[in-house]
Coordinates of C-alpha atoms in Angstrom, one line a residue:
M500 CA -11.0 41.4 -2.3
H501 CA -11.7 40.2 1.2
K502 CA -12.2 42.9 3.7
R503 CA -9.5 43.1 6.2
I504 CA -9.9 41.1 9.8
G505 CA -9.3 43.9 12.1
E506 CA -12.8 46.4 10.1
I507 CA -14.9 43.1 10.7
L508 CA -13.3 42.2 14.7
V509 CA -14.4 46.5 14.9
G510 CA -17.5 46.0 12.5
L511 CA -18.8 43.4 15.2
G512 CA -18.4 45.0 18.2
Y513 CA -15.4 43.1 19.4
I514 CA -13.0 45.1 20.1
T515 CA -12.2 48.6 19.5
E516 CA -10.3 51.3 16.9
E517 CA -7.7 51.7 19.8
A518 CA -7.3 48.2 20.5
L519 CA -7.0 48.0 16.7
Q520 CA -4.8 50.2 16.5
R521 CA -2.4 48.8 19.3
A522 CA -2.8 45.4 17.6
L523 CA -0.9 46.7 14.5
E524 CA 1.6 48.6 15.9
L525 CA 2.5 45.3 18.0
Q526 CA 2.7 43.5 14.8
E527 CA 5.1 46.4 12.9
K528 CA 7.3 45.9 15.6
E529 CA 7.8 41.6 15.0
P530 CA 10.4 40.6 13.0
D531 CA 8.2 38.0 12.2
R532 CA 5.4 40.1 11.7
R533 CA 2.2 37.7 13.2
R534 CA -1.2 37.4 11.7
L535 CA -3.0 40.1 13.5
G536 CA -5.9 37.8 14.9
E537 CA -3.1 36.0 16.9
I538 CA -1.8 39.4 18.4
L539 CA -5.5 40.0 19.1
A540 CA -6.0 37.3 20.8
E541 CA -3.6 37.7 23.8
M542 CA -4.9 41.0 23.7
A543 CA -8.1 39.5 25.3
L544 CA -10.3 38.7 22.0
R545 CA -12.3 35.8 22.8
E546 CA -12.1 32.1 20.2
E547 CA -14.9 32.2 18.9
E548 CA -14.7 36.1 18.2
L549 CA -12.1 35.4 16.1
V550 CA -13.8 32.4 14.4
Q551 CA -16.6 34.4 13.6
A552 CA -14.7 37.3 11.9
L553 CA -12.8 34.7 9.8
S554 CA -16.0 33.3 8.5
I555 CA -17.9 36.5 7.4
Q556 CA -13.8 37.4 5.9
F557 CA -13.6 34.7 3.6
S558 CA -17.9 33.4 3.4
I559 CA -17.0 30.4 5.0
P560 CA -19.3 28.8 7.9
V561 CA -18.2 28.0 11.7
L562 CA -18.5 24.4 12.5
S563 CA -21.2 23.8 15.2
K564 CA -20.6 21.5 17.9
D565 CA -23.1 19.0 17.2
D566 CA -21.3 18.0 14.5
L567 CA -17.9 17.4 15.9
P568 CA -17.3 13.2 14.2
D569 CA -17.6 9.9 16.6
K570 CA -15.2 8.7 14.6
L571 CA -13.2 9.6 11.6
P572 CA -15.0 9.3 8.2
L573 CA -11.8 8.9 6.3
D574 CA -9.2 6.9 8.0
R575 CA -6.2 7.1 5.6
L576 CA -5.4 10.6 6.6
S577 CA -2.6 10.0 9.2
Q578 CA -2.7 12.2 12.6
E579 CA 0.6 13.7 11.8
F580 CA -0.8 15.5 8.4
L581 CA -4.2 16.3 10.3
K582 CA -2.7 17.6 13.4
E583 CA 0.1 19.4 11.3
N584 CA -2.5 20.9 8.6
L585 CA -4.9 21.3 11.2
I586 CA -8.0 19.7 9.8
L587 CA -10.6 17.7 11.1
P588 CA -12.7 15.5 8.7
L589 CA -16.3 15.2 9.5
R590 CA -18.6 13.4 7.4
I591 CA -18.6 12.2 3.6
E592 CA -21.8 12.5 2.2
D593 CA -22.4 11.9 -1.8
N594 CA -19.1 12.3 -2.6
Q595 CA -18.4 15.7 -0.6
L596 CA -15.8 15.1 2.6
S597 CA -16.7 18.1 4.8
V598 CA -14.0 19.2 6.6
A599 CA -13.3 21.3 10.6
I600 CA -10.7 23.9 9.4
A601 CA -8.6 26.7 11.2
D602 CA -6.6 28.4 8.8
P603 CA -9.0 29.5 6.2
V604 CA -5.4 31.6 4.3
N605 CA -4.0 27.2 3.9
M606 CA -5.8 26.1 1.3
E607 CA -3.3 23.2 0.0
P608 CA -3.5 20.8 2.3
L609 CA -7.3 21.1 1.2
E610 CA -6.8 21.0 -2.1
A611 CA -4.1 17.6 -1.9
I612 CA -7.1 15.6 0.0
E613 CA -9.3 16.5 -3.5
A614 CA -6.8 15.6 -5.5
T615 CA -5.8 12.7 -3.7
F616 CA -9.0 11.1 -2.4
G617 CA -11.3 12.7 -5.6
Y618 CA -13.6 14.3 -2.8
D619 CA -15.4 17.6 -3.3
V620 CA -13.6 19.2 -0.3
K621 CA -16.6 21.5 2.3
P622 CA -14.6 23.8 4.8
Y623 CA -16.5 25.0 8.0
L624 CA -14.4 26.9 10.2
T625 CA -13.4 26.3 14.0
H626 CA -10.6 27.3 16.5
K627 CA -7.5 25.1 16.2
S628 CA -8.1 24.3 20.2
V629 CA -11.1 22.4 19.2
I630 CA -9.7 20.9 15.9
I631 CA -6.5 19.9 18.1
S632 CA -8.3 17.8 21.2
H633 CA -11.1 16.4 19.0
L634 CA -7.7 15.1 17.2
N635 CA -6.4 13.5 20.3
R636 CA -9.7 12.1 21.7
L637 CA -10.0 10.7 18.1
F638 CA -6.4 8.8 18.1
A639 CA -6.0 8.3 21.8
S640 CA -9.6 6.4 21.2
R641 CA -7.7 3.7 19.4
E642 CA -5.0 2.6 22.0
A643 CA -7.9 3.0 24.8
M644 CA -9.9 0.5 22.2
M645 CA -7.5 -1.5 22.1
K646 CA -6.3 -1.9 26.1
K647 CA -10.1 -2.1 26.7
A648 CA -10.1 -5.4 24.6
L649 CA -7.8 -6.5 26.3
D650 CA -8.5 -5.7 29.6
D651 CA -12.4 -7.6 29.3
V652 CA -10.7 -10.6 27.6
Q653 CA -7.8 -11.5 30.0
E654 CA -10.1 -12.3 33.1
D655 CA -12.0 -15.5 30.9
I656 CA -8.7 -17.1 29.4
P657 CA -7.5 -20.2 30.6
V658 CA -3.7 -19.8 31.5
E659 CA -2.3 -23.2 30.2
E660 CA -3.1 -24.2 25.9
S661 CA -2.9 -27.4 27.2
K662 CA -5.9 -27.5 29.5
V663 CA -7.6 -26.0 26.3
E664 CA -10.6 -28.3 25.3
V665 CA -12.0 -27.7 21.6
D666 CA -15.2 -27.0 22.3
T667 CA -13.5 -24.3 24.6
L668 CA -11.7 -23.0 22.0
T669 CA -14.3 -22.8 19.8
G670 CA -16.8 -20.9 22.3
L671 CA -13.7 -18.7 23.2
A672 CA -13.3 -17.9 19.9
Q673 CA -17.1 -16.4 19.5
E674 CA -16.7 -14.3 23.2
K675 CA -17.1 -10.9 22.2
G676 CA -14.2 -9.9 23.5
I677 CA -12.1 -11.7 21.8
I678 CA -14.4 -10.7 18.3
Q679 CA -13.7 -7.5 19.4
L680 CA -10.0 -7.7 19.8
V681 CA -9.4 -9.5 16.4
N682 CA -11.1 -7.2 14.3
L683 CA -9.4 -4.4 16.2
L684 CA -6.3 -6.0 15.0
I685 CA -7.3 -6.7 11.5
E686 CA -8.8 -2.9 11.2
N687 CA -5.5 -0.9 12.7
A688 CA -3.4 -3.1 10.7
V689 CA -5.8 -1.5 7.4
R690 CA -5.5 1.6 8.4
D691 CA -1.6 1.5 8.7
R692 CA -1.8 0.3 5.0
A693 CA -0.4 -2.9 6.1
S694 CA -0.1 -5.6 3.8
D695 CA 0.3 -8.5 5.9
I696 CA 0.0 -8.7 9.7
H697 CA 2.1 -11.6 11.8
I698 CA 0.7 -12.9 14.8
E699 CA 3.9 -14.9 16.3
P700 CA 3.5 -17.0 19.8
E701 CA 6.8 -16.5 21.7
E702 CA 7.5 -18.3 24.9
D703 CA 5.9 -15.1 27.5
I704 CA 3.9 -13.2 24.9
L705 CA 2.1 -13.3 21.8
R706 CA 3.3 -10.3 19.9
V707 CA 1.8 -9.2 16.3
R708 CA 3.9 -7.3 13.7
Y709 CA 2.8 -5.4 10.6
R710 CA 4.6 -5.5 7.4
I711 CA 4.3 -2.3 5.9
D712 CA 6.0 -1.1 3.0
G713 CA 7.7 -4.3 3.1
V714 CA 9.5 -3.9 6.5
L715 CA 8.1 -5.6 9.3
Y716 CA 7.2 -3.5 12.5
D717 CA 6.2 -4.5 16.0
K718 CA 2.7 -3.2 17.0
E719 CA 0.7 -5.5 19.2
V720 CA 2.1 -7.5 22.2
I721 CA -0.8 -9.5 23.8
P722 CA -0.6 -12.2 26.6
V723 CA 0.9 -15.0 26.3
N724 CA -2.3 -16.9 27.8
M725 CA -4.7 -15.1 25.3
T726 CA -2.3 -17.3 22.6
P727 CA -5.5 -20.0 22.0
A728 CA -8.3 -17.6 22.0
V729 CA -7.1 -15.0 19.3
T730 CA -5.4 -18.1 17.4
S731 CA -8.8 -20.2 17.3
R732 CA -11.0 -17.0 16.3
I733 CA -9.1 -16.3 13.2
K734 CA -9.3 -20.1 11.8
L735 CA -13.1 -20.0 12.7
L736 CA -13.1 -17.1 10.5
A737 CA -11.1 -18.6 8.3
T738 CA -13.1 -21.2 7.8
M739 CA -10.2 -23.4 9.2
N740 CA -10.3 -26.5 11.6
I741 CA -9.9 -25.2 14.8
A742 CA -9.6 -28.6 16.9
E743 CA -5.9 -29.5 14.1
R744 CA -3.3 -27.4 15.9
R745 CA -0.4 -29.8 14.5
L746 CA -0.5 -29.0 10.2
P747 CA -0.4 -26.1 8.7
Q748 CA -3.4 -25.1 7.3
D749 CA -4.7 -22.6 4.7
G750 CA -7.9 -19.8 4.2
R751 CA -9.4 -17.1 3.7
I752 CA -11.3 -14.3 5.8
R753 CA -13.7 -11.2 3.7
G754 CA -15.2 -8.6 5.5
K755 CA -15.5 -5.1 6.5
Y756 CA -13.3 -3.6 8.3
A757 CA -12.0 0.4 8.7
G758 CA -14.9 0.9 6.1
K759 CA -13.2 -0.7 3.4
E760 CA -14.0 -4.5 1.9
I761 CA -10.7 -6.2 2.5
D762 CA -10.1 -10.1 1.5
I763 CA -7.1 -12.0 3.3
R764 CA -5.5 -14.8 2.5
V765 CA -5.2 -16.9 5.7
S766 CA -2.0 -19.2 7.3
T767 CA -1.1 -21.7 9.9
I768 CA 1.8 -23.4 10.7
P769 CA 2.9 -25.0 14.6
T770 CA 5.9 -23.7 15.9
V771 CA 7.1 -24.6 19.6
H772 CA 4.9 -22.3 21.3
G773 CA 1.8 -22.5 19.2
E774 CA 0.5 -22.3 15.9
S775 CA 2.0 -18.9 14.0
I776 CA -0.6 -17.0 11.7
V777 CA 0.1 -14.4 8.7
M778 CA -2.7 -12.8 7.1
R779 CA -2.1 -11.1 4.0
V780 CA -4.9 -8.3 3.8
L781 CA -5.7 -6.9 0.3
D782 CA -7.9 -4.2 -0.1
R783 CA -10.6 -5.3 -2.9
G784 CA -11.4 -1.3 -3.0
S785 CA -7.5 0.0 -3.3
I786 CA -7.3 2.9 -6.2
F787 CA -6.7 1.3 -9.3
I788 CA -2.8 1.7 -10.5
G789 CA -2.2 2.8 -13.9
L790 CA 1.0 1.6 -16.2
E791 CA 1.9 5.2 -15.9
D792 CA 2.1 5.2 -12.1
I793 CA 3.7 2.2 -11.4
G794 CA 7.5 3.5 -11.9
F795 CA 8.4 3.2 -15.4
D796 CA 10.0 5.6 -16.8
E797 CA 9.2 7.1 -20.6
I798 CA 11.6 4.7 -22.8
L799 CA 10.4 1.5 -20.7
L800 CA 6.8 2.2 -20.9
K801 CA 7.0 2.7 -24.4
H802 CA 8.7 -0.8 -24.9
Y803 CA 6.5 -2.4 -23.0
I804 CA 3.0 -1.0 -24.5
E805 CA 4.4 -2.0 -27.5
L806 CA 4.8 -6.0 -26.5
I807 CA 1.7 -6.6 -24.6
H808 CA -0.2 -5.2 -28.0
R809 CA 1.6 -7.9 -29.2
P810 CA -1.7 -10.5 -30.6
Y811 CA 0.0 -13.3 -29.4
G812 CA 2.8 -15.3 -27.8
M813 CA 4.0 -15.4 -23.8
I814 CA 4.8 -12.9 -21.2
L815 CA 5.7 -13.6 -17.9
I816 CA 6.4 -10.9 -14.8
T817 CA 9.0 -12.7 -12.5
G818 CA 9.9 -11.6 -9.1
P819 CA 9.8 -13.0 -5.2
T820 CA 6.4 -12.5 -3.5
G821 CA 5.8 -9.0 -2.4
S822 CA 7.3 -7.3 -5.2
G823 CA 3.8 -6.4 -7.1
K824 CA 3.7 -8.4 -9.8
S825 CA 0.0 -8.5 -9.7
T826 CA -0.8 -4.9 -9.8
T827 CA 1.8 -4.5 -13.3
L828 CA -0.3 -7.3 -14.8
Y829 CA -3.3 -5.8 -13.5
A830 CA -2.5 -2.4 -15.0
S831 CA -1.1 -4.4 -17.9
L832 CA -4.8 -6.2 -18.4
D833 CA -6.7 -2.4 -18.2
R834 CA -4.5 -0.9 -21.1
I835 CA -5.1 -3.5 -23.3
N836 CA -8.9 -4.5 -22.4
S837 CA -11.1 -3.4 -25.4
P838 CA -15.1 -4.3 -25.8
D839 CA -13.5 -6.2 -28.7
K840 CA -10.8 -8.6 -27.4
K841 CA -12.3 -11.7 -24.3
I842 CA -9.8 -11.5 -21.7
I843 CA -10.2 -14.4 -18.9
T844 CA -7.9 -14.6 -16.1
I845 CA -7.2 -17.3 -13.4
E846 CA -5.7 -16.2 -9.8
E847 CA -5.2 -17.5 -6.0
P848 CA -6.8 -15.2 -5.2
V849 CA -8.2 -12.4 -7.4
E850 CA -7.0 -9.3 -6.3
Y851 CA -9.3 -7.0 -8.1
V852 CA -12.1 -7.0 -9.8
M853 CA -12.0 -5.5 -13.2
K854 CA -15.0 -4.6 -15.6
G855 CA -15.1 -6.0 -18.5
I856 CA -12.6 -9.2 -17.4
N857 CA -14.1 -12.8 -17.1
Q858 CA -11.5 -14.0 -13.6
I859 CA -11.4 -17.5 -12.0
N860 CA -10.4 -18.2 -8.2
V861 CA -8.4 -20.9 -7.7
Q862 CA -10.2 -23.7 -5.1
P863 CA -7.7 -26.9 -5.5
R864 CA -9.9 -28.7 -2.0
I865 CA -12.4 -28.8 -5.1
G866 CA -9.4 -29.7 -8.1
L867 CA -10.0 -26.3 -9.6
T868 CA -6.0 -26.0 -9.9
F869 CA -4.8 -23.2 -12.3
A870 CA -3.6 -26.5 -14.9
N871 CA -7.4 -27.8 -15.2
G872 CA -8.4 -24.3 -15.6
L873 CA -6.5 -23.2 -17.7
R874 CA -7.6 -26.5 -19.5
H875 CA -10.8 -25.1 -19.2
I876 CA -9.9 -21.7 -20.4
V877 CA -8.7 -22.8 -24.2
R878 CA -12.2 -23.5 -25.1
Q879 CA -13.9 -20.3 -24.1
D880 CA -12.6 -18.9 -27.0
P881 CA -10.4 -16.1 -25.6
D882 CA -7.9 -13.7 -26.6
I883 CA -5.8 -12.9 -23.8
I884 CA -5.1 -15.3 -20.2
M885 CA -3.6 -14.1 -17.4
V886 CA -2.5 -16.9 -15.2
G887 CA -1.4 -16.0 -12.0
E888 CA 1.5 -18.1 -11.8
I889 CA 3.3 -20.7 -13.6
R890 CA 4.0 -23.8 -10.9
D891 CA 4.6 -26.8 -12.6
L892 CA 5.1 -28.2 -16.0
E893 CA 1.8 -28.8 -16.7
T894 CA 0.9 -25.5 -16.1
A895 CA 3.8 -24.5 -18.3
G896 CA 2.7 -26.9 -21.1
I897 CA -0.9 -25.9 -21.5
A898 CA -0.1 -21.7 -21.1
I899 CA 2.9 -22.3 -23.8
H900 CA 0.5 -24.6 -25.9
A901 CA -2.4 -21.8 -25.5
A902 CA 0.7 -19.1 -26.9
L903 CA 0.9 -21.6 -29.7
T904 CA -2.5 -21.9 -30.9
G905 CA -2.6 -17.6 -30.9
H906 CA -3.7 -17.0 -27.9
L907 CA -1.4 -13.6 -25.7
I908 CA -0.9 -15.4 -22.1
F909 CA -0.1 -13.0 -19.0
S910 CA 1.8 -15.1 -16.2
T911 CA 4.8 -15.0 -13.3
L912 CA 7.4 -16.7 -12.5
H913 CA 9.4 -16.6 -9.1
T914 CA 13.2 -15.7 -10.3
N915 CA 15.5 -13.7 -10.1
D916 CA 15.9 -11.7 -13.0
A917 CA 14.5 -11.7 -16.2
P918 CA 17.3 -13.8 -18.0
G919 CA 16.8 -16.4 -14.9
A920 CA 13.0 -16.9 -16.4
I921 CA 14.0 -18.9 -19.7
T922 CA 16.1 -21.1 -17.7
R923 CA 13.8 -21.8 -15.7
L924 CA 10.9 -22.7 -18.0
M925 CA 13.4 -25.4 -19.2
D926 CA 14.1 -26.6 -16.0
M927 CA 11.0 -27.8 -15.6
G928 CA 11.0 -29.5 -18.4
V929 CA 9.5 -27.4 -21.4
E930 CA 11.8 -28.2 -24.5
N931 CA 14.2 -25.4 -25.8
Y932 CA 12.4 -24.7 -29.2
L933 CA 9.0 -24.3 -27.3
V934 CA 9.8 -21.6 -25.1
S935 CA 12.1 -19.6 -28.3
S936 CA 8.8 -20.3 -30.2
T937 CA 6.5 -19.1 -27.9
L938 CA 7.8 -16.2 -25.3
I939 CA 7.8 -12.8 -26.7
G940 CA 9.3 -10.8 -23.1
V941 CA 9.8 -12.0 -19.6
M942 CA 9.7 -8.2 -16.9
A943 CA 11.7 -8.9 -13.6
Q944 CA 10.5 -6.4 -11.4
R945 CA 11.1 -5.0 -7.5
L946 CA 9.5 -2.1 -5.3
V947 CA 11.6 0.2 -3.5
R948 CA 10.9 2.6 -0.3
R949 CA 10.6 5.9 -2.0
V950 CA 11.8 8.6 0.1
C951 CA 10.1 10.5 2.6
T952 CA 9.5 14.3 1.0
H953 CA 8.5 15.6 4.7
C954 CA 12.4 15.0 5.8
K955 CA 14.3 14.6 3.1
V956 CA 17.5 15.8 2.6
E957 CA 21.1 15.3 1.4
D958 CA 22.6 11.7 2.0
L959 CA 26.2 13.0 2.2
K960 CA 27.4 9.9 3.8
N961 CA 27.1 7.6 0.3
K962 CA 28.7 10.5 -1.6
E963 CA 31.2 7.9 -2.3
I964 CA 29.3 4.9 -3.3
A965 CA 27.2 7.4 -5.5
F966 CA 30.9 8.2 -7.5
E967 CA 31.6 4.6 -8.2
F968 CA 28.0 4.5 -9.6
N969 CA 28.7 7.6 -11.5
I970 CA 25.9 9.6 -9.2
N971 CA 27.5 12.8 -9.3
N972 CA 23.7 15.1 -8.6
T973 CA 22.6 15.3 -5.1
I974 CA 21.4 11.8 -3.7
Y975 CA 19.3 12.3 -0.7
R976 CA 17.7 10.1 2.3
G977 CA 15.0 10.7 4.9
E978 CA 16.3 11.4 8.4
G979 CA 12.5 10.2 9.9
C980 CA 9.9 12.0 11.0
E981 CA 6.2 11.7 12.1
H982 CA 4.8 11.1 8.2
C983 CA 6.8 8.0 8.1
S984 CA 7.0 6.5 11.5
Y985 CA 11.2 7.6 11.9
T986 CA 11.7 5.7 8.8
G987 CA 12.7 8.0 6.5
Y988 CA 10.4 6.0 3.9
L989 CA 6.9 6.3 2.5
G990 CA 5.5 4.4 -0.3
R991 CA 6.7 2.5 -2.5
I992 CA 8.0 2.7 -6.1
A993 CA 9.0 -0.5 -8.4
I994 CA 11.5 -1.0 -10.1
F995 CA 11.8 -2.9 -13.8
E996 CA 14.3 -5.4 -16.1
L997 CA 12.5 -5.7 -19.6
L998 CA 13.8 -8.4 -21.6
I999 CA 12.3 -8.8 -25.0
I1000 CA 12.8 -11.4 -27.3
N1001 CA 14.4 -11.0 -30.3
D1002 CA 16.1 -13.3 -33.0
E1003 CA 19.0 -13.0 -31.1
I1004 CA 17.9 -14.2 -28.1
R1005 CA 15.9 -17.2 -29.5
E1006 CA 18.8 -18.5 -31.3
M1007 CA 20.8 -18.5 -27.9
I1008 CA 17.4 -20.3 -26.9
M1009 CA 17.4 -23.3 -29.2
E1010 CA 20.7 -23.4 -28.1
K1011 CA 20.8 -24.2 -24.5
A1012 CA 22.5 -21.0 -23.6
T1013 CA 22.8 -20.1 -19.4
T1014 CA 21.1 -18.1 -17.2
R1015 CA 24.5 -15.5 -17.7
E1016 CA 25.5 -15.9 -21.2
L1017 CA 21.3 -14.1 -22.3
R1018 CA 22.2 -11.7 -19.3
Q1019 CA 25.0 -10.3 -20.8
K1020 CA 23.7 -10.2 -24.4
A1021 CA 20.6 -8.8 -23.6
I1022 CA 22.7 -6.0 -22.2
E1023 CA 24.8 -5.6 -24.8
Q1024 CA 21.4 -4.8 -26.8
G1025 CA 20.2 -2.5 -24.9
M1026 CA 18.6 -4.1 -21.7
R1027 CA 18.9 -1.8 -18.5
T1028 CA 19.1 -4.1 -15.4
L1029 CA 17.2 -3.7 -12.7
R1030 CA 19.7 -2.3 -10.3
E1031 CA 20.5 0.4 -12.9
D1032 CA 16.8 1.4 -13.2
G1033 CA 16.8 1.9 -9.6
L1034 CA 20.1 3.9 -9.6
E1035 CA 17.8 5.6 -12.1
K1036 CA 15.5 6.3 -9.2
V1037 CA 18.3 7.6 -7.0
K1038 CA 19.6 10.6 -9.6
Q1039 CA 16.1 11.5 -9.3
G1040 CA 16.0 12.2 -5.8
I1041 CA 13.4 8.9 -5.9
T1042 CA 14.5 6.4 -3.5
T1043 CA 18.1 6.0 -1.7
I1044 CA 21.4 4.3 -2.2
D1045 CA 20.9 2.0 0.5
E1046 CA 17.4 1.2 -0.8
V1047 CA 18.5 0.0 -4.4
L1048 CA 21.2 -2.1 -3.2
R1049 CA 19.1 -3.7 -0.3
V1050 CA 16.2 -5.2 -3.4
T1051 CA 19.4 -6.0 -6.6
Q1052 CA 21.8 -8.3 -6.0
V1053 CA 25.4 -7.8 -7.3
E1054 CA 25.0 -8.7 -11.3
L1055 CA 28.2 -10.9 -12.0

């Protein structure tokens, strides 16, 4: 048992027995029974004295002012979480995260950090005013740095883009201020968990937006005269042609931003006000997500695992861009990867580097396309092949031939649902008997936003709609709070539609059945649709009805 704080304070000579008794009497009279330390602090006990006593009581060292950080060593924790729980990250050494805390009784947030990030957390004690003021300074510095970068750059930028020559643009792109500004835009996006950065020139401003959890948010407004300099800096980083402003271009940036190894796919297109840029942010060192954590329920996971352990055939994952297809493919390969199997992937680009798997980046400029790469992969004696995307008949034909000759093939298609992938292959020109012979399963998926657990309340507005969908239990929505940037959502989870190709479906493929006919038969055989899987997650309180209706189509 810890010694009582009052006894320690008296023993240290910080308070008298009489002062302790008065404080205890006040504590008894208060309905909410504040902590004794708070009451004594109002009776002239100094902050340093209380911290010293708590250090003795809980055997936690006191923070030295020399240990206060110049920047946050762990930037994935939100300002709101840190302030609410009075935690200040100090440094990371040998997988140990040192933090300053003000409340040694509340250790749950530290346990959450350990569980989430895998660090051993070592606490130091200080007063809450020290933590709050230092957090304010660190987080304020982000806005201040952006403002300073803008101020430093603006004076040297020409006003009219039409007068900016190529040589001038190249020089501006290498100016210290522009370098710092573009780096800040990328670093802030990484810290905010953004998947995409949109840099959009308008008539009077350059607008910057981040896509977070699938939704775009306005983030920065940059003076319009900086448009050519910012655009040129990004094109220079992505090894694009700075002089070419009339045609779309694609490029890639690799580097370390906000302490993480980041791979960025860059796309530019000309608009009436300048070049619009979209940067897809891929965290190469992000935590790998296993099949159990993506969003499968127990039964669906069992069926899918049985499917991916088949010795040969083709499995397709379908859905629009940004629906989590790559994550599912990587998790699938990780589950079946073993020393007795040779796995080769061809991707654009490689998003996660996996041990024991041969991964190839598509490079169209030198002739390494999906089709050409796949043609050579089959000569490498693989057991399992993953093709990033089937885009044309040539790639589809080679993939199907590989499946026919005893390989297990994984790939993706852009279709609205699982049955649609079958007719899509035939529309490409693949013969129906080849589809029937090789395809063993198709899974469609979408990502829905999770309800924020910090502001989760009963959703009374959608009760009638829930009843129409046979949902009779309590459903939830997020009110909006600091943790979720007042959106009501925090993070995402996948919903699925798994079509397993059996003999009846194969016969229908041979008869060239329509997507609608295939869908009806699959539902008769027990396939749960995307919307049904989403509504199941509504029942579980994971997401909202509005979110499921947003990402799924009406099932005819």
